[in-house]
Amino acid sequence: MPDDISCRFCRSTGGELVLDAGLQPASDLFPVVTEPGPDPVHPLRMWLCGGCGLAQLIEDPTVPEEPRGKEPDAWVEQAKEAVADMAGAGLLAPGEVVLEYGSPHGGDWMDVLLERGLTPAASGQQADVIIDNIGMMHDADQAAALRERVDRLAPDGVLLFQFHSFRAIIEHGQWNALRHGHYAYYSTPALITMLASVGLTPVTAFRYSLYGGTVLLAARRGGVPDEAVARIVEGEKAVGVLDPAAARTLQEACSATADELHRFVAAEKAAGRTTLGYSAASRSVALLNRAGIGPELMSHVADAAEAKAGRRLPGSGIPIISPDELVAAKPDTVVLFVPDLLPEVRKAMPEIEANGGRWVVAEEMTGSA
């Protein structure tokens, strides 16, 4: 452990290591198939701040490449639902100026917002509505990133902050949500503490099923929290989002899920069944590497993102193929690494099951969900 750890937000040096996923490649590297490797690996560890409660990546020597993936239907539908909820709560109105800080992986809300009559902010213009849509977690300096957003917020404006909840990560054992380039993992209590330091108070919150649990928190200057905020905070504290002991259950999940995935895939091969994967996402990179699974056990992983065609997963070296190639391979089993995709992949590729194959969700198979 480095002896100079300080919180990426409050600069506290008091905190605890809660997860060590070992040496991992950059999960956005995706070399071309002809590059033999080995790929560089780096420590992948999570630290929970004892001051503000922010869960965070300890170190990251990687250089982000951020290949844009295909936006899942579940992400698009959740954006529509969230915008409708915010409008219904009186937090969005036609004619207001809006600024979005989005994820580099895609999933922007701007089209949905424009359909409701909002106007994009000009360069340097303050906004009535600022949306951080799973964006700020990509900033190494969390304090500077939050200050930037608040500086762009009009005096009576509202900040809408959507994040993959640390509650869901703990509850579902989603240790492989940790990745290089993702510097912060928010709980609602920690985020409220962060917002208070810049003069913002939550007014309402919504919880969605995306990623196993996503929260949208609305905050403004002089706000008064409603009952929805209190319920979400109470539920998250009960799970232990501020408790290092609860967070360390991710370490147990890390070993258990990786071991079970290896056992499962090896057993499929021993039984003469072909197992492929679907979704070359960051969480699949970490899980496959931790499980020690390469092309000899899982020959290919399919992905709908054209930018990943002709490439391979880092570390494991598994080549990436298109959905059409996956269907043509007629696998006995397809391991799905992103649970939210299940409805759309079954709809898009009915041939998998028509040919006698089956979809197996990695989180459910390993008992981590």
Short mmCIF file of C-alpha atoms in Angstrom, two decimals:
data_model
loop_
_atom_site.label_atom_id
_atom_site.label_comp_id
_atom_site.label_asym_id
_atom_site.label_seq_id
_atom_site.Cartn_x
_atom_site.Cartn_y
_atom_site.Cartn_z
CA MET A 1 0.00 0.00 0.00
CA PRO A 2 1.32 3.48 -0.82
CA ASP A 3 1.73 5.55 2.34
CA ASP A 4 0.63 8.83 0.76
CA ILE A 5 -3.03 8.06 -0.02
CA SER A 6 -5.33 11.04 0.31
CA CYS A 7 -8.98 11.30 -0.64
CA ARG A 8 -9.69 12.49 -4.16
CA PHE A 9 -12.34 14.81 -2.72
CA CYS A 10 -11.77 15.87 0.90
CA ARG A 11 -7.99 15.15 0.96
CA SER A 12 -8.32 13.14 4.16
CA THR A 13 -5.59 10.55 4.70
CA GLY A 14 -7.77 8.40 6.93
CA GLY A 15 -9.37 5.49 5.14
CA GLU A 16 -9.15 1.78 4.46
CA LEU A 17 -8.34 -0.52 1.56
CA VAL A 18 -11.55 -2.47 0.86
CA LEU A 19 -10.77 -4.24 -2.42
CA ASP A 20 -7.64 -5.45 -4.17
CA ALA A 21 -8.45 -6.94 -7.58
CA GLY A 22 -4.79 -7.68 -8.26
CA LEU A 23 -2.84 -6.70 -11.35
CA GLN A 24 -5.18 -5.85 -14.23
CA PRO A 25 -4.73 -4.44 -17.75
CA ALA A 26 -6.37 -1.17 -18.70
CA SER A 27 -9.91 -2.24 -19.45
CA ASP A 28 -10.29 0.19 -22.36
CA LEU A 29 -7.11 -0.87 -24.18
CA PHE A 30 -8.56 -3.43 -26.66
CA PRO A 31 -5.46 -4.14 -28.81
CA VAL A 32 -5.87 -5.37 -32.36
CA VAL A 33 -5.96 -9.15 -32.61
CA THR A 34 -2.54 -9.29 -34.28
CA GLU A 35 -0.84 -7.63 -31.29
CA PRO A 36 0.46 -10.62 -29.32
CA GLY A 37 1.00 -8.96 -25.94
CA PRO A 38 1.59 -9.42 -23.10
CA ASP A 39 -0.42 -6.37 -22.18
CA PRO A 40 0.81 -4.08 -19.37
CA VAL A 41 -0.91 -4.62 -16.03
CA HIS A 42 -1.34 -2.33 -13.05
CA PRO A 43 -2.71 -2.57 -9.49
CA LEU A 44 -6.47 -2.20 -9.26
CA ARG A 45 -7.54 -1.27 -5.72
CA MET A 46 -10.39 0.53 -3.97
CA TRP A 47 -10.07 2.74 -0.89
CA LEU A 48 -12.94 3.98 1.30
CA CYS A 49 -12.39 7.45 2.75
CA GLY A 50 -13.08 7.73 6.46
CA GLY A 51 -13.70 11.46 6.11
CA CYS A 52 -16.32 12.01 3.41
CA GLY A 53 -17.17 8.35 2.74
CA LEU A 54 -16.19 8.34 -0.94
CA ALA A 55 -15.16 4.95 -2.35
CA GLN A 56 -12.39 5.48 -4.88
CA LEU A 57 -9.64 4.08 -7.07
CA ILE A 58 -6.29 4.31 -5.30
CA GLU A 59 -3.96 4.66 -8.27
CA ASP A 60 -4.21 4.73 -12.06
CA PRO A 61 -1.09 4.90 -14.24
CA THR A 62 -3.06 4.07 -17.42
CA VAL A 63 -3.75 6.38 -20.35
CA PRO A 64 -7.49 6.28 -21.19
CA GLU A 65 -8.52 5.26 -24.69
CA GLU A 66 -12.29 5.11 -24.01
CA PRO A 67 -13.52 3.31 -27.16
CA ARG A 68 -17.19 4.19 -27.46
CA GLY A 69 -19.47 1.23 -27.07
CA LYS A 70 -22.97 0.70 -28.39
CA GLU A 71 -25.55 2.24 -26.09
CA PRO A 72 -27.71 -0.51 -24.55
CA ASP A 73 -31.46 -0.20 -25.01
CA ALA A 74 -31.78 -0.29 -21.21
CA TRP A 75 -29.62 2.85 -20.97
CA VAL A 76 -31.71 4.69 -23.57
CA GLU A 77 -34.98 3.74 -21.88
CA GLN A 78 -33.68 4.73 -18.46
CA ALA A 79 -32.70 8.16 -19.80
CA LYS A 80 -36.26 8.73 -21.01
CA GLU A 81 -37.68 7.59 -17.67
CA ALA A 82 -35.32 9.78 -15.64
CA VAL A 83 -35.99 12.89 -17.72
CA ALA A 84 -39.74 12.29 -17.40
CA ASP A 85 -39.37 11.93 -13.62
CA MET A 86 -37.38 15.16 -13.37
CA ALA A 87 -39.92 17.03 -15.48
CA GLY A 88 -42.74 15.63 -13.35
CA ALA A 89 -40.96 16.86 -10.23
CA GLY A 90 -40.81 20.37 -11.69
CA LEU A 91 -37.04 20.31 -12.15
CA LEU A 92 -37.05 20.64 -15.94
CA ALA A 93 -39.01 23.12 -18.04
CA PRO A 94 -39.06 24.18 -21.69
CA GLY A 95 -36.77 27.10 -22.44
CA GLU A 96 -34.33 26.37 -19.62
CA VAL A 97 -30.63 26.20 -20.41
CA VAL A 98 -29.11 22.76 -19.87
CA LEU A 99 -25.53 21.49 -19.66
CA GLU A 100 -24.65 17.80 -19.56
CA TYR A 101 -21.48 16.20 -18.27
CA GLY A 102 -21.82 12.74 -19.74
CA SER A 103 -19.90 9.50 -19.68
CA PRO A 104 -17.19 9.02 -22.34
CA HIS A 105 -18.75 5.61 -22.94
CA GLY A 106 -21.96 7.10 -24.35
CA GLY A 107 -25.51 7.34 -23.04
CA ASP A 108 -26.05 11.08 -23.44
CA TRP A 109 -29.45 12.53 -22.50
CA MET A 110 -29.26 15.66 -24.64
CA ASP A 111 -31.58 14.45 -27.40
CA VAL A 112 -34.26 13.60 -24.86
CA LEU A 113 -33.82 16.98 -23.18
CA LEU A 114 -34.04 18.88 -26.45
CA GLU A 115 -37.29 17.07 -27.25
CA ARG A 116 -38.68 18.61 -24.07
CA GLY A 117 -37.76 22.11 -25.20
CA LEU A 118 -34.60 22.74 -23.20
CA THR A 119 -31.74 24.70 -24.77
CA PRO A 120 -28.08 23.61 -24.76
CA ALA A 121 -25.73 25.93 -22.86
CA ALA A 122 -23.30 27.98 -24.93
CA SER A 123 -19.58 27.87 -24.17
CA GLY A 124 -19.00 29.32 -20.70
CA GLN A 125 -22.71 30.05 -20.16
CA GLN A 126 -24.26 29.27 -16.81
CA ALA A 127 -27.05 26.70 -16.94
CA ASP A 128 -30.41 26.38 -15.23
CA VAL A 129 -30.00 22.60 -15.26
CA ILE A 130 -26.71 20.75 -15.05
CA ILE A 131 -26.73 16.98 -15.46
CA ASP A 132 -23.85 14.77 -14.46
CA ASN A 133 -24.72 11.51 -16.16
CA ILE A 134 -22.16 9.04 -14.80
CA GLY A 135 -19.56 11.59 -15.83
CA MET A 136 -17.73 12.88 -12.75
CA MET A 137 -16.46 9.45 -11.76
CA HIS A 138 -14.01 9.81 -14.67
CA ASP A 139 -12.28 12.81 -13.00
CA ALA A 140 -9.18 12.07 -10.93
CA ASP A 141 -9.61 15.28 -8.89
CA GLN A 142 -13.13 14.98 -7.53
CA ALA A 143 -13.07 18.31 -5.68
CA ALA A 144 -12.06 20.26 -8.78
CA ALA A 145 -14.62 18.43 -10.93
CA LEU A 146 -17.50 19.23 -8.57
CA ARG A 147 -16.41 22.85 -8.28
CA GLU A 148 -16.38 23.17 -12.07
CA ARG A 149 -19.98 22.00 -12.25
CA VAL A 150 -21.14 24.31 -9.47
CA ASP A 151 -19.42 27.29 -11.09
CA ARG A 152 -21.48 26.67 -14.25
CA LEU A 153 -24.74 26.42 -12.28
CA ALA A 154 -27.08 29.43 -12.31
CA PRO A 155 -27.87 30.82 -8.82
CA ASP A 156 -31.31 29.19 -8.73
CA GLY A 157 -30.33 26.22 -10.91
CA VAL A 158 -30.51 22.50 -10.19
CA LEU A 159 -27.76 19.90 -10.40
CA LEU A 160 -28.95 16.42 -11.39
CA PHE A 161 -26.41 13.77 -10.50
CA GLN A 162 -26.87 10.20 -11.76
CA PHE A 163 -24.54 7.48 -10.49
CA HIS A 164 -24.16 3.72 -10.17
CA SER A 165 -24.88 3.35 -6.48
CA PHE A 166 -22.21 1.95 -4.17
CA ARG A 167 -25.11 0.19 -2.45
CA ALA A 168 -25.73 -1.86 -5.59
CA ILE A 169 -22.03 -2.62 -5.94
CA ILE A 170 -21.91 -4.01 -2.40
CA GLU A 171 -25.30 -5.77 -2.47
CA HIS A 172 -24.65 -7.55 -5.77
CA GLY A 173 -20.94 -8.18 -5.26
CA GLN A 174 -20.09 -6.07 -8.32
CA TRP A 175 -16.38 -5.89 -7.54
CA ASN A 176 -15.57 -5.69 -11.25
CA ALA A 177 -17.32 -2.31 -11.45
CA LEU A 178 -13.90 -1.13 -10.24
CA ARG A 179 -11.72 -0.24 -13.21
CA HIS A 180 -8.92 2.07 -14.22
CA GLY A 181 -10.28 5.43 -15.32
CA HIS A 182 -13.24 5.22 -12.92
CA TYR A 183 -11.94 7.18 -9.96
CA ALA A 184 -15.02 7.44 -7.72
CA TYR A 185 -17.91 5.21 -6.61
CA TYR A 186 -20.66 7.21 -4.96
CA SER A 187 -23.09 6.47 -2.20
CA THR A 188 -25.90 8.93 -1.58
CA PRO A 189 -24.62 9.83 1.93
CA ALA A 190 -21.13 10.51 0.61
CA LEU A 191 -22.44 12.55 -2.31
CA ILE A 192 -24.64 14.64 0.02
CA THR A 193 -21.53 15.42 2.08
CA MET A 194 -19.66 16.42 -1.07
CA LEU A 195 -22.51 18.63 -2.28
CA ALA A 196 -22.85 20.34 1.11
CA SER A 197 -19.23 21.48 0.89
CA VAL A 198 -20.11 23.52 -2.22
CA GLY A 199 -23.39 24.90 -0.89
CA LEU A 200 -25.85 22.46 -2.46
CA THR A 201 -28.57 20.46 -0.71
CA PRO A 202 -30.53 17.53 -2.18
CA VAL A 203 -34.21 18.11 -2.84
CA THR A 204 -35.33 14.75 -4.23
CA ALA A 205 -33.97 11.44 -5.54
CA PHE A 206 -35.02 8.52 -7.71
CA ARG A 207 -33.69 4.97 -7.83
CA TYR A 208 -33.60 2.86 -11.02
CA SER A 209 -32.76 -0.75 -11.80
CA LEU A 210 -29.96 0.08 -14.28
CA TYR A 211 -26.68 -1.63 -13.32
CA GLY A 212 -28.46 -3.25 -10.38
CA GLY A 213 -29.16 0.12 -8.77
CA THR A 214 -28.68 3.63 -10.12
CA VAL A 215 -29.59 6.80 -8.24
CA LEU A 216 -30.52 10.20 -9.65
CA LEU A 217 -30.08 12.91 -7.02
CA ALA A 218 -31.30 16.49 -7.53
CA ALA A 219 -29.64 19.29 -5.53
CA ARG A 220 -29.76 23.07 -5.43
CA ARG A 221 -28.76 26.00 -3.26
CA GLY A 222 -31.11 26.34 -0.30
CA GLY A 223 -32.83 23.05 -1.01
CA VAL A 224 -34.85 20.99 1.45
CA PRO A 225 -34.58 17.17 1.22
CA ASP A 226 -37.83 15.28 0.69
CA GLU A 227 -38.80 11.84 1.99
CA ALA A 228 -37.35 10.11 -1.09
CA VAL A 229 -33.88 11.34 -0.18
CA ALA A 230 -34.27 10.15 3.41
CA ARG A 231 -35.45 6.69 2.30
CA ILE A 232 -32.54 6.21 -0.08
CA VAL A 233 -29.98 7.40 2.50
CA GLU A 234 -31.46 5.12 5.15
CA GLY A 235 -31.41 2.12 2.83
CA GLU A 236 -27.83 2.71 1.74
CA LYS A 237 -26.56 3.15 5.30
CA ALA A 238 -28.29 -0.08 6.29
CA VAL A 239 -26.33 -1.92 3.58
CA GLY A 240 -23.10 -0.38 4.92
CA VAL A 241 -21.98 2.03 2.23
CA LEU A 242 -19.90 3.94 4.80
CA ASP A 243 -18.70 0.82 6.63
CA PRO A 244 -15.30 -0.60 5.58
CA ALA A 245 -16.32 -4.06 6.82
CA ALA A 246 -19.35 -4.10 4.50
CA ALA A 247 -17.30 -2.77 1.61
CA ARG A 248 -14.69 -5.50 2.13
CA THR A 249 -17.27 -8.12 1.20
CA LEU A 250 -16.32 -7.10 -2.35
CA GLN A 251 -13.00 -8.85 -1.79
CA GLU A 252 -14.82 -12.08 -1.01
CA ALA A 253 -17.01 -11.64 -4.08
CA CYS A 254 -13.92 -11.05 -6.22
CA SER A 255 -12.46 -14.45 -5.40
CA ALA A 256 -15.76 -16.33 -5.39
CA THR A 257 -17.07 -15.06 -8.72
CA ALA A 258 -13.79 -15.53 -10.55
CA ASP A 259 -13.34 -19.06 -9.22
CA GLU A 260 -16.92 -20.05 -10.09
CA LEU A 261 -16.70 -18.64 -13.61
CA HIS A 262 -13.52 -20.61 -14.28
CA ARG A 263 -15.10 -23.77 -12.88
CA PHE A 264 -18.22 -23.29 -14.98
CA VAL A 265 -16.44 -22.62 -18.28
CA ALA A 266 -13.96 -25.45 -17.72
CA ALA A 267 -16.82 -27.84 -16.94
CA GLU A 268 -18.63 -26.81 -20.14
CA LYS A 269 -15.50 -27.55 -22.18
CA ALA A 270 -14.96 -30.89 -20.44
CA ALA A 271 -18.54 -31.81 -21.33
CA GLY A 272 -17.91 -30.98 -24.98
CA ARG A 273 -20.02 -27.80 -24.97
CA THR A 274 -18.90 -24.58 -26.63
CA THR A 275 -18.98 -21.47 -24.43
CA LEU A 276 -18.61 -17.96 -25.84
CA GLY A 277 -19.11 -14.59 -24.18
CA TYR A 278 -21.09 -11.47 -24.92
CA SER A 279 -20.15 -7.83 -24.16
CA ALA A 280 -16.52 -6.74 -24.27
CA ALA A 281 -17.19 -4.34 -21.40
CA SER A 282 -14.77 -3.22 -18.72
CA ARG A 283 -16.34 -5.54 -16.17
CA SER A 284 -15.73 -8.56 -18.44
CA VAL A 285 -12.05 -7.61 -18.78
CA ALA A 286 -11.48 -7.71 -15.02
CA LEU A 287 -13.55 -10.86 -14.45
CA LEU A 288 -11.93 -12.89 -17.24
CA ASN A 289 -8.45 -11.90 -16.13
CA ARG A 290 -9.11 -12.65 -12.48
CA ALA A 291 -10.66 -15.99 -13.49
CA GLY A 292 -7.68 -16.92 -15.67
CA ILE A 293 -9.85 -17.54 -18.73
CA GLY A 294 -8.28 -17.18 -22.17
CA PRO A 295 -9.08 -18.32 -25.73
CA GLU A 296 -8.45 -21.96 -24.81
CA LEU A 297 -11.61 -21.93 -22.65
CA MET A 298 -13.63 -19.13 -24.27
CA SER A 299 -12.56 -18.68 -27.87
CA HIS A 300 -14.44 -15.43 -28.52
CA VAL A 301 -16.47 -12.65 -26.90
CA ALA A 302 -19.03 -10.88 -29.07
CA ASP A 303 -19.86 -7.18 -28.93
CA ALA A 304 -22.11 -4.92 -31.01
CA ALA A 305 -19.67 -1.97 -30.92
CA GLU A 306 -18.14 -1.57 -34.38
CA ALA A 307 -15.13 0.19 -32.83
CA LYS A 308 -14.13 -3.10 -31.18
CA ALA A 309 -14.24 -5.19 -34.36
CA GLY A 310 -10.94 -6.90 -35.10
CA ARG A 311 -9.69 -6.34 -31.58
CA ARG A 312 -9.24 -8.51 -28.51
CA LEU A 313 -9.80 -8.18 -24.80
CA PRO A 314 -6.71 -7.00 -22.94
CA GLY A 315 -4.96 -9.48 -20.71
CA SER A 316 -7.01 -12.54 -21.57
CA GLY A 317 -6.35 -12.12 -25.31
CA ILE A 318 -9.85 -13.31 -26.29
CA PRO A 319 -10.77 -12.04 -29.78
CA ILE A 320 -13.90 -9.89 -30.18
CA ILE A 321 -16.44 -10.88 -32.83
CA SER A 322 -19.69 -9.38 -34.08
CA PRO A 323 -23.16 -10.54 -33.01
CA ASP A 324 -23.63 -12.09 -36.48
CA GLU A 325 -20.49 -14.16 -35.99
CA LEU A 326 -21.73 -15.22 -32.58
CA VAL A 327 -24.97 -16.50 -34.08
CA ALA A 328 -23.10 -18.29 -36.87
CA ALA A 329 -20.91 -20.09 -34.31
CA LYS A 330 -24.01 -21.78 -32.78
CA PRO A 331 -22.57 -21.89 -29.24
CA ASP A 332 -24.08 -24.12 -26.59
CA THR A 333 -23.69 -21.40 -23.96
CA VAL A 334 -23.21 -17.64 -24.10
CA VAL A 335 -22.00 -15.99 -20.90
CA LEU A 336 -23.44 -12.48 -20.67
CA PHE A 337 -21.24 -10.08 -18.72
CA VAL A 338 -23.71 -7.16 -18.54
CA PRO A 339 -27.07 -8.28 -17.06
CA ASP A 340 -28.96 -5.21 -18.33
CA LEU A 341 -28.44 -6.44 -21.89
CA LEU A 342 -30.32 -9.72 -21.52
CA PRO A 343 -33.74 -8.64 -22.88
CA GLU A 344 -32.28 -6.94 -25.94
CA VAL A 345 -29.77 -9.65 -26.86
CA ARG A 346 -32.41 -12.37 -26.62
CA LYS A 347 -34.64 -10.28 -28.87
CA ALA A 348 -31.85 -9.43 -31.32
CA MET A 349 -30.43 -12.95 -31.52
CA PRO A 350 -33.27 -15.46 -31.14
CA GLU A 351 -31.17 -17.91 -33.15
CA ILE A 352 -28.99 -18.60 -30.10
CA GLU A 353 -31.84 -20.32 -28.28
CA ALA A 354 -33.48 -21.59 -31.48
CA ASN A 355 -30.27 -23.51 -32.17
CA GLY A 356 -30.40 -25.08 -28.70
CA GLY A 357 -28.07 -22.63 -27.00
CA ARG A 358 -28.64 -20.74 -23.78
CA TRP A 359 -27.78 -17.40 -22.22
CA VAL A 360 -26.13 -17.45 -18.79
CA VAL A 361 -25.80 -14.17 -16.89
CA ALA A 362 -22.37 -14.10 -15.26
CA GLU A 363 -23.53 -12.36 -12.07
CA GLU A 364 -26.39 -14.82 -11.54
CA MET A 365 -24.31 -17.84 -12.41
CA THR A 366 -21.65 -16.98 -9.85
CA GLY A 367 -24.11 -16.10 -7.13
CA SER A 368 -23.03 -12.44 -7.06
CA ALA A 369 -26.47 -11.08 -7.76
#
